[in-house]
XYZ file of C-alpha atoms in Angstrom:
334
model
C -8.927 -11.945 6.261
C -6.306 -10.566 8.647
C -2.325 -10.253 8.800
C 0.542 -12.603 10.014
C 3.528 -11.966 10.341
C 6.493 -14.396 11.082
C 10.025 -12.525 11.619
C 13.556 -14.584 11.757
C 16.527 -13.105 13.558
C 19.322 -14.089 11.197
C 22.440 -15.765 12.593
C 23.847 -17.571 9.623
C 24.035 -16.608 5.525
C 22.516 -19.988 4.884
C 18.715 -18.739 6.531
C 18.743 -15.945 3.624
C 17.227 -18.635 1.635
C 14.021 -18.188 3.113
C 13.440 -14.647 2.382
C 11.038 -15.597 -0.105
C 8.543 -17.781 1.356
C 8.172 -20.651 -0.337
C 11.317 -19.935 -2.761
C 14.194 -22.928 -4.544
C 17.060 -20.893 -4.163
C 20.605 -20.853 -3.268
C 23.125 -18.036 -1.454
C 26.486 -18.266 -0.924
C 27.949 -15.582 0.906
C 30.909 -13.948 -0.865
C 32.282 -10.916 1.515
C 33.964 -11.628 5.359
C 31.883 -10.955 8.552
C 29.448 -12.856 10.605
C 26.062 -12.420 9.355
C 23.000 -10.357 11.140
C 19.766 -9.138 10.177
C 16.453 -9.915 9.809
C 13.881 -11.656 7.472
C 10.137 -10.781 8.043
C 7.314 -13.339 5.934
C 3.693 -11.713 6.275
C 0.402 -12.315 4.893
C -1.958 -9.688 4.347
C -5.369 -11.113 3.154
C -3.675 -13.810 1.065
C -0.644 -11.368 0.020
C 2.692 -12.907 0.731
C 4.666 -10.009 1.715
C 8.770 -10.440 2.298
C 10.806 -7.999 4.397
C 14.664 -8.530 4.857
C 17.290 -7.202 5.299
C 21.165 -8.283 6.154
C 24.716 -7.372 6.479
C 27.252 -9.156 4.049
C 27.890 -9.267 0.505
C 26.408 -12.473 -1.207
C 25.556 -14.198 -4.672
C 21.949 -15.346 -5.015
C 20.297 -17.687 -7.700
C 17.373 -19.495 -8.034
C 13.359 -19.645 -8.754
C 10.891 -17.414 -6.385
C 7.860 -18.970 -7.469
C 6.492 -21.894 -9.525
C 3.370 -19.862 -10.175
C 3.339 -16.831 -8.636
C 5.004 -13.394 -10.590
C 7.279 -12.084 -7.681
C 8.185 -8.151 -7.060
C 10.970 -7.123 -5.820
C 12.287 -3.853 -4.679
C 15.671 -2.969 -3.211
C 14.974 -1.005 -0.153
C 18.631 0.219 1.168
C 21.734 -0.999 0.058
C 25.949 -0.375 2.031
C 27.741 -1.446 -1.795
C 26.581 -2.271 -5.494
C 23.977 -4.651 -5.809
C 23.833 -6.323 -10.022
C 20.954 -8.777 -10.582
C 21.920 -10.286 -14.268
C 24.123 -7.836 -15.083
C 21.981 -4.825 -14.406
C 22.697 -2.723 -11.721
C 19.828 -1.556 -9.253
C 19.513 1.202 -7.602
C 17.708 1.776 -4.252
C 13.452 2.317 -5.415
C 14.222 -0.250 -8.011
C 12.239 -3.372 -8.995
C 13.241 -6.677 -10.148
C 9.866 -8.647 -11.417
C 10.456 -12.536 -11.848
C 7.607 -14.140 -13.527
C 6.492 -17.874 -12.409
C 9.126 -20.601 -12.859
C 12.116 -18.064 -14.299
C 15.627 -18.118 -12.918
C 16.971 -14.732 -11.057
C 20.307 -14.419 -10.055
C 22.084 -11.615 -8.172
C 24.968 -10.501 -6.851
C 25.395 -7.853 -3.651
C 28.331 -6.263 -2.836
C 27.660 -5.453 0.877
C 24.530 -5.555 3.112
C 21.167 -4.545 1.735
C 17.167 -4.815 2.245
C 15.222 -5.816 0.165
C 11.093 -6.023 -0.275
C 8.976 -8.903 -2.003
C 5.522 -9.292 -2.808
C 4.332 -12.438 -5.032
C 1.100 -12.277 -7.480
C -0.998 -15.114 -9.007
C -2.342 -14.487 -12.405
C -5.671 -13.897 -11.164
C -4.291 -11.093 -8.477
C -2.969 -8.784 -11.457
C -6.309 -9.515 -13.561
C -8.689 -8.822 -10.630
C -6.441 -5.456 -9.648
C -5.873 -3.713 -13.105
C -9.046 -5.399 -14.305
C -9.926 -1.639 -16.164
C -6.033 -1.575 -17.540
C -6.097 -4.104 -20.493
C -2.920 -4.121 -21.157
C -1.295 -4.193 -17.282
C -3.317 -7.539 -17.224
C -1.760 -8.535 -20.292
C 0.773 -10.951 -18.596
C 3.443 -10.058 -21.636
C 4.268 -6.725 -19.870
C 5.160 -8.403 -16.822
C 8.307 -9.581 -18.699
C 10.532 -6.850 -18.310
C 12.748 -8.162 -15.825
C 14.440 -4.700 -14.321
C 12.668 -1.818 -13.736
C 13.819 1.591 -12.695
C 11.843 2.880 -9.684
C 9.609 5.930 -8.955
C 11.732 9.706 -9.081
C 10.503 10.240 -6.042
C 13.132 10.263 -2.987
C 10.196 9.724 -0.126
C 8.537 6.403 -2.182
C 10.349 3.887 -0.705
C 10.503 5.184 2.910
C 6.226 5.726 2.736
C 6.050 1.754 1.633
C 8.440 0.739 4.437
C 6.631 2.865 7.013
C 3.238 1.131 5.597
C 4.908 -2.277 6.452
C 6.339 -1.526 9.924
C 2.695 -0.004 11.168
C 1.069 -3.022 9.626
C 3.083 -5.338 11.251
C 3.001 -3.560 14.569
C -0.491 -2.635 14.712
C -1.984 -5.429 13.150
C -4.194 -7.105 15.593
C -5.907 -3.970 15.977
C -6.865 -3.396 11.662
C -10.833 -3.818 10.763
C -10.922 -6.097 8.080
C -11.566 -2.909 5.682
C -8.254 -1.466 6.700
C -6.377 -4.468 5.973
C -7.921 -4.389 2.611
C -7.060 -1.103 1.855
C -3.523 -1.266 2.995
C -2.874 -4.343 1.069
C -4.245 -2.657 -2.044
C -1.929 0.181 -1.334
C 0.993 -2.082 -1.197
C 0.392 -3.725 -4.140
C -0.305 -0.633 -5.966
C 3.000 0.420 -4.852
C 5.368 -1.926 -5.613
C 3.574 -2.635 -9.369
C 3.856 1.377 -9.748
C 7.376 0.921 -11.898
C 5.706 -1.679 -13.860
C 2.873 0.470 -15.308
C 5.118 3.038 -15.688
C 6.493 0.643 -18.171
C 3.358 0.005 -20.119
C 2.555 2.327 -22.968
C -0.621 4.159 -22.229
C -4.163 3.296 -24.328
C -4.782 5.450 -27.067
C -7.485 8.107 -25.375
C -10.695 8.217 -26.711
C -13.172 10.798 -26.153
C -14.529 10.930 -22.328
C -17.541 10.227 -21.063
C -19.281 13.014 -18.591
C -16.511 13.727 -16.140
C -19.216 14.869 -13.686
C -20.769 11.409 -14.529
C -17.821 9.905 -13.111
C -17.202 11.822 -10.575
C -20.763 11.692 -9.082
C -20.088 7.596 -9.325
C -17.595 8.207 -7.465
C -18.835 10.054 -4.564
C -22.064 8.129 -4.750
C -19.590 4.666 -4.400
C -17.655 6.713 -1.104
C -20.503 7.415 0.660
C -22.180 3.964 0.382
C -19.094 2.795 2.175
C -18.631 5.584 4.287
C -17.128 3.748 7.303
C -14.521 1.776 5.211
C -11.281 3.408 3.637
C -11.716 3.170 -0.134
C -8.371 3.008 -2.269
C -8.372 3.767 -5.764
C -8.216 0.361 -7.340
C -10.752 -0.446 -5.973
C -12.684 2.190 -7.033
C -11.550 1.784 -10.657
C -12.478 -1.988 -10.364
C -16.196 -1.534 -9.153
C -16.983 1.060 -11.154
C -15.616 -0.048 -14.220
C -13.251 2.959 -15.688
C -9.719 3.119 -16.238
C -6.965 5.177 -14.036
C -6.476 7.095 -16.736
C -10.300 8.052 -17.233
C -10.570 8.705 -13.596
C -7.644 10.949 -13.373
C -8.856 13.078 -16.224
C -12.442 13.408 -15.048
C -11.331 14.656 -11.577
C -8.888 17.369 -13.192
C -11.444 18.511 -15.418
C -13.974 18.540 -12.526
C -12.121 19.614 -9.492
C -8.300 20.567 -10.447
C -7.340 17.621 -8.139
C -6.540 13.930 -8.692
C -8.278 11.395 -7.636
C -6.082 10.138 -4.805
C -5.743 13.292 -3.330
C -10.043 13.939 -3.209
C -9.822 9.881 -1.642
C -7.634 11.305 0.747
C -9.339 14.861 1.746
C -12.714 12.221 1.850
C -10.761 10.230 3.987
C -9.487 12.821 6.330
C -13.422 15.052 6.344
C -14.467 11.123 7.420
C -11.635 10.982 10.454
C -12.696 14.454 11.541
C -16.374 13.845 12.211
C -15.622 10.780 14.035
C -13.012 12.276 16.013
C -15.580 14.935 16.583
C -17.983 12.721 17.804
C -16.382 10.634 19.727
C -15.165 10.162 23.302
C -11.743 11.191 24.275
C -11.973 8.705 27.130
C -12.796 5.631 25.274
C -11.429 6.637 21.499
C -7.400 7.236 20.444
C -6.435 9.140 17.648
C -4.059 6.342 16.461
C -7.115 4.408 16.085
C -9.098 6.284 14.606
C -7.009 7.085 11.936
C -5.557 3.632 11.249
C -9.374 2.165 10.360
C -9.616 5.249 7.628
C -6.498 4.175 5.894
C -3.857 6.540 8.307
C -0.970 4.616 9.226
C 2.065 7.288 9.141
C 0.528 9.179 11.802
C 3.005 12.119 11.644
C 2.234 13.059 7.979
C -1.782 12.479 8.988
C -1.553 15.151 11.533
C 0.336 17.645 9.382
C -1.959 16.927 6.344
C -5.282 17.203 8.832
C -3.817 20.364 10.451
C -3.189 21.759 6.853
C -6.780 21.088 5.651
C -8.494 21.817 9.264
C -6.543 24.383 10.502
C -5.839 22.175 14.203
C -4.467 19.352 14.994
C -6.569 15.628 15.598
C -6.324 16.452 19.331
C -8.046 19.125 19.228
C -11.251 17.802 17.689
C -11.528 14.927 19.763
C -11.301 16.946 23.065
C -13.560 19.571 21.614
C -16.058 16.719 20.798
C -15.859 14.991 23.941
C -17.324 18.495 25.209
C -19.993 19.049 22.731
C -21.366 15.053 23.435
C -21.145 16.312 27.037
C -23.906 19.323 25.845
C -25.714 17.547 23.084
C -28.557 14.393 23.559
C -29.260 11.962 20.728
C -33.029 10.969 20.454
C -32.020 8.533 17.683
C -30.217 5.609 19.431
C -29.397 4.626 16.006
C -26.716 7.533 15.806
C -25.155 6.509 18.850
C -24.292 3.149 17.416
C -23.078 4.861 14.126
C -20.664 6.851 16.143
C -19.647 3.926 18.047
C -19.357 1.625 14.675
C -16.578 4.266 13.229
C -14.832 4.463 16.152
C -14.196 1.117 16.746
């Protein structure tokens, strides 16, 4: 487990041919100028992940993946960018199942975002979402992205912490993050499926409690809500329902407030001399620090600073007679 990342300064059109790792394609570059930019390959536990982005208008045609279903997203685009015909706008997703032709067309410079999926990838991730794993629905070709004008910027800033800070992930934050990628870019896709007829639910404070209980055995890991949905065995759809009914929240905004309450008491009991914020926060699933300290400011009333130097003066005040705690403390903040 762990993330790579291999990044190509481009110099020539001919070296956008690689911006799918492992791809049979072809680009021949259509508008004047000299060609810069950048293409970025990563792997993320097994997740081929491709960043690029560059500055002239070209035609693009060939086969992403023998047998692999490739995502792609447009990211940022200077003209009109038509994949067969269709034009895509910036947030929107092209999905190219295993062996199929794509061709495109950009009128100007643009980045784009790839991530490729075996079969077994989307089975094991919406395993509670029969008909996501139904490999018909990943047929649609173009999809229109999320209404949402900060979507695309969160997955990008996701992507430029990873890659900068990725020597420094616990194995459990690289598995969360990945899962939050993928979740991400597949978001427009089920979107696209049509939801399963609801039945009655079970006992949302069943759920719930399964939940919490499943959280707090892995208190010292981030825990995304796939994964969640996967162990436990219930749908998104369930989920979301039982935590509305329950606490008037989603889901993935309790996750978060867990996640946050989990950052606080480690920050709290940690050493300002030997611990960092960035740290901290990055092994519980933080990466966009900026929007971590607003949200733990909103929810604490102070900012992350301010519980780490107030713990570093309670641990100067307080003595441990279990040793055991110690190593706890020095477990989640390492």
């Amino acid at each position: 487990m762990g993330i790579t990342v291999k990044t190509l300064q481009l110099t020539n059109f001919e070296e956008l041919s690689s911006t799918v790792k492992g791809a049979s394609s072809e680009v021949i570059q259509l508008d004047p100028g000299r060609v810069s930019g950048f293409i970025s390959n990563l792997s993320i536990d097994g997740l081929p992940v491709n960043v690029g982005s560059f500055s002239v208008g070209v035609r693009t045609r060939g086969v992403l993946s023998p047998d692999r279903t490739t995502i792609g997203m447009l990211t940022s685009t200077d003209g009109r960018v038509v994949h067969w015909s269709r034009d895509m706008a910036v947030g929107d997703v092209l999905v190219t199942p295993p062996g199929v032709e794509y061709g495109g067309r950009y009128f100007g410079g643009a980045s784009i975002l790839t991530i490729s999926l075996s079969d077994s990838d989307i089975r094991s991730f919406f395993t509670q979402e029969p008909r996501i794993c139904d490999l018909e629905s990943w047929k649609k070709i173009h999809l229109r992205g999320v209404p949402d004008s900060s979507f695309v910027p969160r997955l990008l800033d996701i992507l430029r912490q990873a890659m900068a800070m990725h020597s420094i992930l616990t194995d459990d934050a690289i598995a969360f993050w990945r899962r939050a990628i993928i979740e991400m870019m597949t978001l427009p896709v089920v979107q696209n499926v049509p939801a399963e007829a609801l039945g009655p639910l079970a006992s949302a404070l069943k759920i719930v409690r399964e939940v919490e209980d499943y959280v707090d055995r892995n208190s010292l890991k981030p825990i995304h809500i796939s994964e969640v949905c996967n162990r436990l065995k219930v749908s998104r759809r369930s989920l979301h329902r039982a935590f509305h009914e329950t606490f008037g929240m989603g889901p993935v905004t309790f996750l978060r407030r867990k996640r946050l309450c989990s950052v606080h008491t480690a920050l709290l009991e940690a050493d300002s001399r030997m611990a960092t914020i960035a740290d901290v926060a990055m092994q519980y699933g933080f990466i966009n620090l900026g929007r971590f300290a607003g949200d733990y400011r909103d929810l604490f009333g102070e900012y992350p600073s301010h519980t780490l130097s107030g713990g570093l003066r309670k641990t100067r005040s307080i003595r441990y007679p279990d040793p055991s705690h110690v190593n706890m403390v020095r477990r989640a903040t390492a």
